[in-house]
XYZ file of C-alpha atoms in Angstrom:
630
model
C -120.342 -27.911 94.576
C -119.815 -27.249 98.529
C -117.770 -24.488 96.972
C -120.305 -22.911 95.245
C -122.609 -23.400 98.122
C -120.462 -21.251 100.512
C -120.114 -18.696 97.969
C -123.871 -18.720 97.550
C -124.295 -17.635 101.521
C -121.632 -15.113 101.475
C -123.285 -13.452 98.874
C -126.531 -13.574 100.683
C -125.031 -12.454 104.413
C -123.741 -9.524 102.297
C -126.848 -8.666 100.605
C -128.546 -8.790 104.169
C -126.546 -6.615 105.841
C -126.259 -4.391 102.803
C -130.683 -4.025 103.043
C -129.969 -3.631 106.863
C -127.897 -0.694 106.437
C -130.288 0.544 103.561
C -133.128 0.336 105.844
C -131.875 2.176 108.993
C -130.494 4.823 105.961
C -134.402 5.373 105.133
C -135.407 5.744 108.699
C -132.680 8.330 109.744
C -133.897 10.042 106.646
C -137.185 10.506 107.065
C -137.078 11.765 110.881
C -134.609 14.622 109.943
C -136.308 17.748 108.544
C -134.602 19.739 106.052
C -132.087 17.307 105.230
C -130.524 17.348 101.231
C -132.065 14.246 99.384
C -129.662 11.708 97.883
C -132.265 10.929 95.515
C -133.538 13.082 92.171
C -136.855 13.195 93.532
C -138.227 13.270 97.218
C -141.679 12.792 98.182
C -142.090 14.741 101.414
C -145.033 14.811 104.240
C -145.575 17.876 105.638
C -147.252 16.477 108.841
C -149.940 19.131 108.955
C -152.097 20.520 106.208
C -151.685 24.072 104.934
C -154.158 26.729 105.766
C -152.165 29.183 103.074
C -148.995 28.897 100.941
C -147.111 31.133 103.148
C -146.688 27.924 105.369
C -145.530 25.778 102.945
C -141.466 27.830 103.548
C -142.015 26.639 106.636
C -140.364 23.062 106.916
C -140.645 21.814 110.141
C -141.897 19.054 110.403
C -141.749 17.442 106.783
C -140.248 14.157 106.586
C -139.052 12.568 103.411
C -141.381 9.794 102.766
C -139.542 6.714 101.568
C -139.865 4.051 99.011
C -140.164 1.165 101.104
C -142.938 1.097 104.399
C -140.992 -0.908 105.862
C -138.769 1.494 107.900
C -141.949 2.438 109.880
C -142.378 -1.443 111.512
C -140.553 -2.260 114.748
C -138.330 -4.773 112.874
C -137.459 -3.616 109.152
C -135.769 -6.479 108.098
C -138.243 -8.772 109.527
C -141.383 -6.876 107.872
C -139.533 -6.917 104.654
C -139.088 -10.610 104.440
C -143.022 -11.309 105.428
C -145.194 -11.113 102.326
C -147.932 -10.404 104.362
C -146.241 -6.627 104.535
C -146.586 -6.378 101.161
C -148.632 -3.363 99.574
C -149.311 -1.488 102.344
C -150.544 2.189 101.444
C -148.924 5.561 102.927
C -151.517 8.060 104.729
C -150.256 11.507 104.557
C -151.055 13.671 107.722
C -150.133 16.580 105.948
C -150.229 17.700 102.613
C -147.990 15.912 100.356
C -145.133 17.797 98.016
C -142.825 16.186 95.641
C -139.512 17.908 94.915
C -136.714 17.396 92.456
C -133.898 19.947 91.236
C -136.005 21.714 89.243
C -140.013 22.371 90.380
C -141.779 21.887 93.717
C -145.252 20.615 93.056
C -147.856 20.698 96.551
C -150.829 19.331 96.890
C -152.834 21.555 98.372
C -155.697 19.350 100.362
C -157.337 22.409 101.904
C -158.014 23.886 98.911
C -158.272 20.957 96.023
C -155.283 21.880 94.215
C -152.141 21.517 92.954
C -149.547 24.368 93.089
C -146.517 24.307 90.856
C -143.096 26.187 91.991
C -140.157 26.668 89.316
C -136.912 26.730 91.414
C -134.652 27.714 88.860
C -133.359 30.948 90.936
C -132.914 28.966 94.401
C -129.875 28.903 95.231
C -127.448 26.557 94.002
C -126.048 23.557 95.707
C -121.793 22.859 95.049
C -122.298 21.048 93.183
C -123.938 23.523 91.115
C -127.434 22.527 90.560
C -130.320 22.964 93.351
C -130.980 20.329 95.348
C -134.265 19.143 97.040
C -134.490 19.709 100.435
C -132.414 22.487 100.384
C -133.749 25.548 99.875
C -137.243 27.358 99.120
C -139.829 25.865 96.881
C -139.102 28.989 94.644
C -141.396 30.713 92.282
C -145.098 30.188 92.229
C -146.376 29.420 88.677
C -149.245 28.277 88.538
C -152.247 26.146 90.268
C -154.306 23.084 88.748
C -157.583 22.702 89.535
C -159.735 19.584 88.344
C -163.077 21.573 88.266
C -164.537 24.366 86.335
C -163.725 27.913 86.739
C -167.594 28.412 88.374
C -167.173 25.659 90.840
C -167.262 25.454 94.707
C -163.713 25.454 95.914
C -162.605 21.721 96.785
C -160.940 19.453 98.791
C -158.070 16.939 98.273
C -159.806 13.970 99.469
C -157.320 11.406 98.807
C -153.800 10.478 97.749
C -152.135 7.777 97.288
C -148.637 6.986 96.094
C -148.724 5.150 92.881
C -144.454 4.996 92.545
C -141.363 6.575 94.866
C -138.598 5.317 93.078
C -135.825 8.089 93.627
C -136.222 8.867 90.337
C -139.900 9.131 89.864
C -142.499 9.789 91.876
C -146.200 9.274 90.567
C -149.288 9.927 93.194
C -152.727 9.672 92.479
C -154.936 12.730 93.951
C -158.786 12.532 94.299
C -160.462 15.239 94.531
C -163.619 16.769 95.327
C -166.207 20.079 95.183
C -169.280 20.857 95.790
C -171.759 20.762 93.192
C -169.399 19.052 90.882
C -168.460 15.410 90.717
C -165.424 13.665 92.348
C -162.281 13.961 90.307
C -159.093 12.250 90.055
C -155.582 12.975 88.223
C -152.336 11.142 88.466
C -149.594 13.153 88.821
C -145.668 12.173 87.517
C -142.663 13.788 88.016
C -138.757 12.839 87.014
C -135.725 14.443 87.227
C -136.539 16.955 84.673
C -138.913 20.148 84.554
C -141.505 18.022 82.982
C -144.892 17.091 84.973
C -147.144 14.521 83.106
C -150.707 15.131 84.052
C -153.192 11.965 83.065
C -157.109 12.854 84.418
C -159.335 9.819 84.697
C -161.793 9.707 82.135
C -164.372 11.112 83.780
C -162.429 14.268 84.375
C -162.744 16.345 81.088
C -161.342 19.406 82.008
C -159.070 20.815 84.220
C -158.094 24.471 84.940
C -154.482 26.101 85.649
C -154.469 29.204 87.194
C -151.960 31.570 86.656
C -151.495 35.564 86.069
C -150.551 35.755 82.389
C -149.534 38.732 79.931
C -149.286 36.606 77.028
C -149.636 33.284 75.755
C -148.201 31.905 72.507
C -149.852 29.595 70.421
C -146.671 28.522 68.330
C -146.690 28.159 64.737
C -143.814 26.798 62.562
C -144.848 27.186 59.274
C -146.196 30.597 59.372
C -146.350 32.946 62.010
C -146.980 32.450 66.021
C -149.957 33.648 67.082
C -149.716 36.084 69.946
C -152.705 36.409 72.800
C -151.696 39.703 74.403
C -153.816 40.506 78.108
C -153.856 44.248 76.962
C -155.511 43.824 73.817
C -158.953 41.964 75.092
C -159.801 45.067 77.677
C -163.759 43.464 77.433
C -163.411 39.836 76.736
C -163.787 37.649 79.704
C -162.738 34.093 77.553
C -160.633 33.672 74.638
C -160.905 30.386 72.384
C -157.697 29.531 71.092
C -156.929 27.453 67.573
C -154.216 25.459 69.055
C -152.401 22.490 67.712
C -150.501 20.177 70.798
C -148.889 23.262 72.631
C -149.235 26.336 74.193
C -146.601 29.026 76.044
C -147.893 31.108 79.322
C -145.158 34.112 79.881
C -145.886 35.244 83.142
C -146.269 38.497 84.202
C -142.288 39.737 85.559
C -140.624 38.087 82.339
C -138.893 35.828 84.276
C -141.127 32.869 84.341
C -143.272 31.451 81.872
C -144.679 27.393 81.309
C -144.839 25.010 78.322
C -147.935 23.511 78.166
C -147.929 19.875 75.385
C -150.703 17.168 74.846
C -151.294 14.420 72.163
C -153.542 14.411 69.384
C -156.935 14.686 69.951
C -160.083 16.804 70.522
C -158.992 18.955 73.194
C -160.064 22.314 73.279
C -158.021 25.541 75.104
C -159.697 28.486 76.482
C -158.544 31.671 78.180
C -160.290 33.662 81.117
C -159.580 37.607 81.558
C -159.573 39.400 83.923
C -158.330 42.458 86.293
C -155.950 42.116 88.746
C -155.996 44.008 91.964
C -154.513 46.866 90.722
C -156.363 46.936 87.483
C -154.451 45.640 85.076
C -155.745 43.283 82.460
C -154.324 39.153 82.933
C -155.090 35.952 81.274
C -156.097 34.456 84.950
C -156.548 31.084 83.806
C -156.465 28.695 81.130
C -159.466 25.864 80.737
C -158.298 22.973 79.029
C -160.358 20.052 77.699
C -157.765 17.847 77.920
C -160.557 14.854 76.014
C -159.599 12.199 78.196
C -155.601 12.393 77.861
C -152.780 12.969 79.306
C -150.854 16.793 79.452
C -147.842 17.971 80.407
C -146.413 21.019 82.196
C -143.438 22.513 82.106
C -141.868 25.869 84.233
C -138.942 27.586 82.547
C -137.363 30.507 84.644
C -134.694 32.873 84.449
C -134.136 36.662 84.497
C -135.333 38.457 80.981
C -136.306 34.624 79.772
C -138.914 37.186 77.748
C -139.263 40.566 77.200
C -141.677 43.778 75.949
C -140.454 46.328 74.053
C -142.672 49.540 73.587
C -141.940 50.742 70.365
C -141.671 54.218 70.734
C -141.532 56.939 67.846
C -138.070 58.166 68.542
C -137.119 54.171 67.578
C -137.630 55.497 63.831
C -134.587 55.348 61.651
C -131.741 54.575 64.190
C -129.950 52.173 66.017
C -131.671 51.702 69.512
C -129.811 49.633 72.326
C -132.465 47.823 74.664
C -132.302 47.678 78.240
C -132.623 43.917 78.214
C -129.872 41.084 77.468
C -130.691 37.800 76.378
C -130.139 35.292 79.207
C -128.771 32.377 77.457
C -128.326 32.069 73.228
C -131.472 30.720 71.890
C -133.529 31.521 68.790
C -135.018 34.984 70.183
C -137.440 36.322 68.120
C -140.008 38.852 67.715
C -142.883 39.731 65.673
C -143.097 43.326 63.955
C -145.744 45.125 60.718
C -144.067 44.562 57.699
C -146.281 45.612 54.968
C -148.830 45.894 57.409
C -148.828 42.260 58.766
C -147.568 40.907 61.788
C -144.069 39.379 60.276
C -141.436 37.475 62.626
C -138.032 38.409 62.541
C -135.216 36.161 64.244
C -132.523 38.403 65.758
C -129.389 37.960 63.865
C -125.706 37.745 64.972
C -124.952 41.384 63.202
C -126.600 44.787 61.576
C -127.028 43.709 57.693
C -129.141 44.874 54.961
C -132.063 42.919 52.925
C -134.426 42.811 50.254
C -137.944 41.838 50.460
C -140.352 41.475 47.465
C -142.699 43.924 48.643
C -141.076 46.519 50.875
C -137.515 45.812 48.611
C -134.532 47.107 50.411
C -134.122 47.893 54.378
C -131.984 47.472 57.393
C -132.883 44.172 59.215
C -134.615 45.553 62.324
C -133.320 43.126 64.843
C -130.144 42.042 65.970
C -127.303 40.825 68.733
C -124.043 42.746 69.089
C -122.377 40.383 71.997
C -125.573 39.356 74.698
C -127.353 43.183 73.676
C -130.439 43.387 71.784
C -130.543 46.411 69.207
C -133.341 47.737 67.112
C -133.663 49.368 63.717
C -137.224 50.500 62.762
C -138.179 52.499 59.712
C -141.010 53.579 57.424
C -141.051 49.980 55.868
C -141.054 48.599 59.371
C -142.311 51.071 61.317
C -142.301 51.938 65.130
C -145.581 50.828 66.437
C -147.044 49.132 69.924
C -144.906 46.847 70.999
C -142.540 44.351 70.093
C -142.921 40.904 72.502
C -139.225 39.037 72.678
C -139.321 35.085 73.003
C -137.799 31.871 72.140
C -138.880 28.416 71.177
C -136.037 26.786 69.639
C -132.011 26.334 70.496
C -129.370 28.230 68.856
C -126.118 27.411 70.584
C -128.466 27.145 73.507
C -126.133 25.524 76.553
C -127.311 21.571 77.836
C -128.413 23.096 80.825
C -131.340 24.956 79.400
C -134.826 23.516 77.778
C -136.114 24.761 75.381
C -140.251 24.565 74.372
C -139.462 22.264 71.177
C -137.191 20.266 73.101
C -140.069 19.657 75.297
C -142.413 18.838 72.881
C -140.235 16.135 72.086
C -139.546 15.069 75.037
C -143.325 14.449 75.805
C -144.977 14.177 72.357
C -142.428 12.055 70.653
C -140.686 12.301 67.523
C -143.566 11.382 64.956
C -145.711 13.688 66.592
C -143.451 16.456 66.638
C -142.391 16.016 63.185
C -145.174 16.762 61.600
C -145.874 19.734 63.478
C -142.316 21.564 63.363
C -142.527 20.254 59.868
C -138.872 20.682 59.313
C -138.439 19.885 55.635
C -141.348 22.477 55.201
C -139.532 25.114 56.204
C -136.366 24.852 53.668
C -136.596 27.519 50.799
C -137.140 25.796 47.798
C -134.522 26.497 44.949
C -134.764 27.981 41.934
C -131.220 27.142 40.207
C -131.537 24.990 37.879
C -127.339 23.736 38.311
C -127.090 24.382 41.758
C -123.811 25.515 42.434
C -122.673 25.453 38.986
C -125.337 27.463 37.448
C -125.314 31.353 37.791
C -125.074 31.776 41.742
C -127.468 34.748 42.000
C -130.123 33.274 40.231
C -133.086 35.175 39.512
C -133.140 37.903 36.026
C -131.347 40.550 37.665
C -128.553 38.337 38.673
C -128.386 35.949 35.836
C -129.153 39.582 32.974
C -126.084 41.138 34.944
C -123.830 37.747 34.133
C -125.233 38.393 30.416
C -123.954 42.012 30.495
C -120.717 41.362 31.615
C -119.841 39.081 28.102
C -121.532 41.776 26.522
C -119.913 44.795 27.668
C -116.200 42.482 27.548
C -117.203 41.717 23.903
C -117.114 38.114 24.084
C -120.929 37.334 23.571
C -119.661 35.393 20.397
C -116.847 33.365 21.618
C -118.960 32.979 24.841
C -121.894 31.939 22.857
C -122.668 28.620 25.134
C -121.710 30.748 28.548
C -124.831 33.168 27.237
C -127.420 30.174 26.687
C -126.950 28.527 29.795
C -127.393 31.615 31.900
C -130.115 32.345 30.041
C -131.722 28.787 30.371
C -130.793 29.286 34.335
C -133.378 32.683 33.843
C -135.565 30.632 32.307
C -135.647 27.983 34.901
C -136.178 30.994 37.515
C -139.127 32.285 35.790
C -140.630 29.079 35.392
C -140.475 28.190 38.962
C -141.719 31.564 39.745
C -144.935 31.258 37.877
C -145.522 27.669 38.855
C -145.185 29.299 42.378
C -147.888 31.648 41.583
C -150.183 28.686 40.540
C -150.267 27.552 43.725
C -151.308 29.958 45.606
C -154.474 30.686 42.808
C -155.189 27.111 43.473
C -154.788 27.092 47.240
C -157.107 30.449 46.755
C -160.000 28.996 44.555
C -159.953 25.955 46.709
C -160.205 27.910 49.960
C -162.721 30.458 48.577
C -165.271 27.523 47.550
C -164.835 25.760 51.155
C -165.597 28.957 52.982
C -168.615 29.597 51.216
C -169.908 25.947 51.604
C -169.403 26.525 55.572
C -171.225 29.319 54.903
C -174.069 27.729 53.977
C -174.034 25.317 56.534
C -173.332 27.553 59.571
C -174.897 30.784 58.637
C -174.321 32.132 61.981
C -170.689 32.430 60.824
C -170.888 34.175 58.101
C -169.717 37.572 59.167
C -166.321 35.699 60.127
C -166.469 33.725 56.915
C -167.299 36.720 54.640
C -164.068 38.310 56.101
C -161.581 35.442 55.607
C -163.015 35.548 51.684
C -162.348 38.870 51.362
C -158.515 38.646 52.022
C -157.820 35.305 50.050
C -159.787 37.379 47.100
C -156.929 39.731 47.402
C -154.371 36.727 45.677
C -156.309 36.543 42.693
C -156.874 40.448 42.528
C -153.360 40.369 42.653
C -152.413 38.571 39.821
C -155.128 40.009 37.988
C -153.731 43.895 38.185
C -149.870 41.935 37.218
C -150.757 39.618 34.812
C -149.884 41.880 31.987
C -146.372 42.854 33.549
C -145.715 38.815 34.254
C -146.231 38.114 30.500
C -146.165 34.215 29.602
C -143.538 31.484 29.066
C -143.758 32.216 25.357
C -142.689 35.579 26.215
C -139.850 34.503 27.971
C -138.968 32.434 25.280
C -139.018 34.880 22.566
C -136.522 36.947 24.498
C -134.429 34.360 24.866
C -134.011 33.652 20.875
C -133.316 37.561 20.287
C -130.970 37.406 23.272
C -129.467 34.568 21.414
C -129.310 35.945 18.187
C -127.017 38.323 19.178
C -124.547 36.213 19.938
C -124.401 35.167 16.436
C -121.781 37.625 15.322
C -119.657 40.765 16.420
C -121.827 43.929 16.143
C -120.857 47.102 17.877
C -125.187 47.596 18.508
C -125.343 43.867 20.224
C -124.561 45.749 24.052
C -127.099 48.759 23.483
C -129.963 46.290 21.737
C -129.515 43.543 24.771
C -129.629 46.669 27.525
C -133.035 46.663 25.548
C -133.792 43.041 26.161
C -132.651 43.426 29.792
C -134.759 45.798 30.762
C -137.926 43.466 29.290
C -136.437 41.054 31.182
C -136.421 42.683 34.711
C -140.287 44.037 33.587
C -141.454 40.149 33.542
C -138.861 39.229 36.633
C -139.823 42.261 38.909
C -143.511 41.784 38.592
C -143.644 38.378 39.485
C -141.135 38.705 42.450
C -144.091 41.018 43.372
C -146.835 38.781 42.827
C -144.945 35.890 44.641
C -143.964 38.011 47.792
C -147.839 39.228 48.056
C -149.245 35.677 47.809
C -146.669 34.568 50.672
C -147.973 38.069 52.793
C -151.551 37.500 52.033
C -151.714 33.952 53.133
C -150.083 34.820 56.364
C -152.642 37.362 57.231
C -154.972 34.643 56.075
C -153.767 32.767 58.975
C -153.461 35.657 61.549
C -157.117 36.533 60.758
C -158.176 32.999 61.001
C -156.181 32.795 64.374
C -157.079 35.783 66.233
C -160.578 35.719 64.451
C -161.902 32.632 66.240
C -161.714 33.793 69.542
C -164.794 34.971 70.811
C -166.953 32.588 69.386
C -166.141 28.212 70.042
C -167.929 26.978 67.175
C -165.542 29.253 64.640
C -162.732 27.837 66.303
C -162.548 24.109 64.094
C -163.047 26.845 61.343
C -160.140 28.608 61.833
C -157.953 25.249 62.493
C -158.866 24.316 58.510
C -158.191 27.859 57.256
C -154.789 27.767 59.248
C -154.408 23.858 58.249
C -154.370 24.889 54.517
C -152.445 28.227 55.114
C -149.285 26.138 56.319
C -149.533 23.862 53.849
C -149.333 26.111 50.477
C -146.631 28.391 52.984
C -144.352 25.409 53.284
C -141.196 25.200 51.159
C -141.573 29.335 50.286
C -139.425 31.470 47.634
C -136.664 33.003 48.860
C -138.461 35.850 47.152
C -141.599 35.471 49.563
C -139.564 35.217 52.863
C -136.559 33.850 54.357
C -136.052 30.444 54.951
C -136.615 29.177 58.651
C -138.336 31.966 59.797
């Protein structure tokens, strides 16, 4: 027992001295300026309060503020075994900035904001990543401000430190304008790029400046929908149909932000405007955040997105760009196919496809090494511009985030589930064996198998080989037309809910009227083809003539099934058709819904429906309407 005893005090001498050394550690530390943090993230005090942002480069006299108070009393040790030291607050005599590897955030009491810095082109440390304390603050992004755009400019009245951990740091900042009541926000930061956001109740919206080109409202099933600067020369405020995030690419493509939320009611609005020397910006972004938490996020590196004007010259030839992706990723861009805005993901190589409606061209993006080349032509044509992005990894390396990876990060799994809606966005099949059935399955491809035992004269000892291609055409068919049924339900369904809105909020109707007329076009559509798609009993009857050829040797059976193919292909060909326009239509449906909305707020929970029900008859597509993941 005396044993154990002795032990005991060792153990505590040790720990002593161990806090001692700690302590003096924290002291040294925060009377050097400039020094390199040992922790992920420093909370610093400038000791004087910015006039402008050009003084926050200059760091002397910050000091690192540390985790304990305790370093500040004449005896550390002694102050940190007295309770009665306990929960003392820090007062800041300058502004306050907190720092990790990755974003500089100050809070900017002068002015009653936050400013957020992306630091991903300071320079490195050795040990390859940037360091706090070591460099500039980097890149100005953007600046959060807890009152509305037509408010008196505020102050930072308070704020206090919540958690300094080393690894998080979480302050709480009041603020305050005049003419507007007192707001508050807590502020979080890690060792990642991420920046949670929670305002107090009372503080319903919030607004981040920041000089924008575009922003990107993403969607997975479907199309994204693209708010382009350029395009609203006379709109001062855009209201966007988001759903839990939203992508700022800032003017320079080398920065943009990643902005993600939780369900709720929160509502997203743009302001426009000129910049000094006259071109058109989304200034700011107004969020009604409904009494929840947000997160930011700064991504930055050279070319992280690009425009591409698409000239006329582009048409019909292989055009290098002048930019190089930065890092492999999912780059993508959106082009007219058919006349609507289509997205195309840039493949690994030139190739060749087929598309219901345009049929056959050259795929009009890809990669050849880290270069970007483009091939436009009459079926995609040359036209405005071409905006280059990514949202999701491909081979991306560890060291770069992505915008889904940080809606997971921030929304969680069940959340982002349901909105990247993975399973969704598989093709569904149409081979009835799988593998084992007739590979290219769909009546050209399963009519050419047919042909070959034809034209090889083995269509009677390869009787059974014959019936089960033609039950895998069959099976194609089928699915085809049950395709088809779907979207003439989704149609019928959406046509009698936009005329009962309609009714109720007649001061929509011109938008309303509009959205009708395009889903009309999906039963038009199968209207003008329903002849060429003939019925299931017409499929059937060709089947028992196909198979009654295969009853015995005739030198006619090859020229009288060329007959039957060609009826075939007919039927096949027209509902490929019919298919690929439902999948085109509905997509426009959801463009016009998207970009429709804008100028008026109350046609915004409108156009979330429309685009609610678009997505769900788009999931699981044809390979025939579009290809899969895109």
């Amino acid at each position: 027992m005396k044993s154990d005893q002795t032990l005991s005090k060792s153990e505590f001498i040790l720990w002593k001295t161990a806090l001692l050394a700690l302590l003096a550690a924290a002291a040294a530390l925060g009377a050097i300026p400039r020094t390199e943090a040992a922790t992920n993230v420093v909370l610093w005090d400038t000791g004087s309060r910015f006039a402008d942002m050009t003084d926050a480069e200059n760091r002397t006299g910050w000091k690192s503020v540390p985790s304990e108070l305790f370093v500040f009393e004449a005896d550390p040790p002694k102050a940190a075994s007295d309770p009665g030291y306990y929960g003392r607050d820090y007062s800041f005599k300058g502004d306050a900035v907190v720092e990790n590897r990755s974003l500089a955030a100050v809070f900017w009491s002068a002015k009653g904001r936050v400013v957020l810095y992306s630091k991903a082109d300071v320079a490195p440390s050795s040990s390859g990543s940037a360091s706090p304390g070591r460099a500039g603050l980097g890149q100005k992004i953007l600046e959060f401000v807890p009152f509305p755009a037509n408010s008196q400019e505020g102050k930072i009245r308070h704020c206090e430190i919540l958690r300094n951990a080393g690894d998080e740091v979480a302050v709480e900042v009041s603020f305050s304008a005049s003419g507007s009541a007192e707001a508050s926000a807590v502020f979080s930061f890690g060792k990642s790029e991420v920046v949670e956001i929670k305002p107090a109740q009372k503080t319903k919206g919030i607004q981040l400046q920041s000089p924008l080109e575009y922003g990107v409202v993403p969607g997975f099933i479907g199309d994204d929908l693209i708010f382009a600067s350029a395009e609203y020369a006379s709109a001062d405020t855009l209201f966007l149909p988001t759903e839990n995030v939203f992508v700022g690419l800032l003017k320079g493509e080398a920065n943009e932000w990643v902005m993600t939320w939780p369900r709720g009611k929160q509502q997203l609005k743009l302001g426009l405007a000129n910049d000094p020397q006259g071109r058109r910006l989304i200034q700011s972004v107004a969020f009604d955040n409904d009494g929840q938490s947000l997160y930011l996020t700064a991504l930055s590196a050279p070319g992280i997105w690009h425009r591409e004007e698409l000239k006329p010259n582009y048409l019909e030839k292989d055009v290098p760009l002048t930019w190089k992706r930065p890092f492999p990723a999912k780059w993508k861009t959106q082009l007219s196919e058919a006349g609507v805005r289509t997205t195309f993901a840039f493949r690994e190589a030139k190739e060749q496809i087929w598309r219901g409606v345009p049929g056959s061209y050259s795929y009009p993006v890809w990669f050849d090494g880290e270069n970007a080349f483009y091939h436009l032509s009459k079926k995609v044509p040359p036209s405005g511009e071409s905006l280059v992005y990514f949202l999701e990894g491909q081979d991306t390396p560890p060291c770069v985030s992505t915008p889904v990876e940080i809606m997971k990060a921030t929304l969680g799994r069940p959340t982002c589930d349901s909105i990247l809606d993975v399973a969704g966005r598989k093709l569904r099949t149409h081979h009835r064996r799988g593998g084992e059935g007739v590979h290219r399955a769909c009546t050209c491809g399963c009519t050419e198998v047919i042909q070959a035992v034809f034209e090889a004269g083995q269509e009677v000892a390869r009787k059974d080989d014959v019936k089960e291609a033609l039950a895998d055409m069959t099976y194609f068919v089928h699915c085809h037309v049950e395709r088809i049924e779907e979207y003439r339900r989704f149609a019928a369904d959406l046509i009698q809910f936009l005329r009962t809105k309609g009714t109720d909020a007649p001061e929509l109707k011109p938008f309303l009227e509009s959205l009708e007329q395009t889903v009309q076009q999906i039963p038009q559509e199968y209207s003008v083809q329903k002849e060429n798609m003939k019925s299931p009993e017409h499929a059937a009857e060709l089947t028992r003539q196909t198979m009654a050829l295969t009853g015995r040797k005739n030198t006619n059976n090859l020229t009288a099934y060329i007959e039957l193919l060609k009826a075939w292909r007919a039927m096949g060909g027209a509902q490929d058709y019919v298919v690929a326009q439902c999948h085109t239509i509905t997509r426009k449906l959801f463009q016009e819904a998207g970009y429709g909305c804008v100028h008026d707020p109350k046609a915004v929970a409108v156009a979330q429906e429309v685009e609610a029900r678009c997505r769900q008859v788009l999931r699981n597509p044809d390979g025939y309407e579009i290809w899969a993941n895109y």
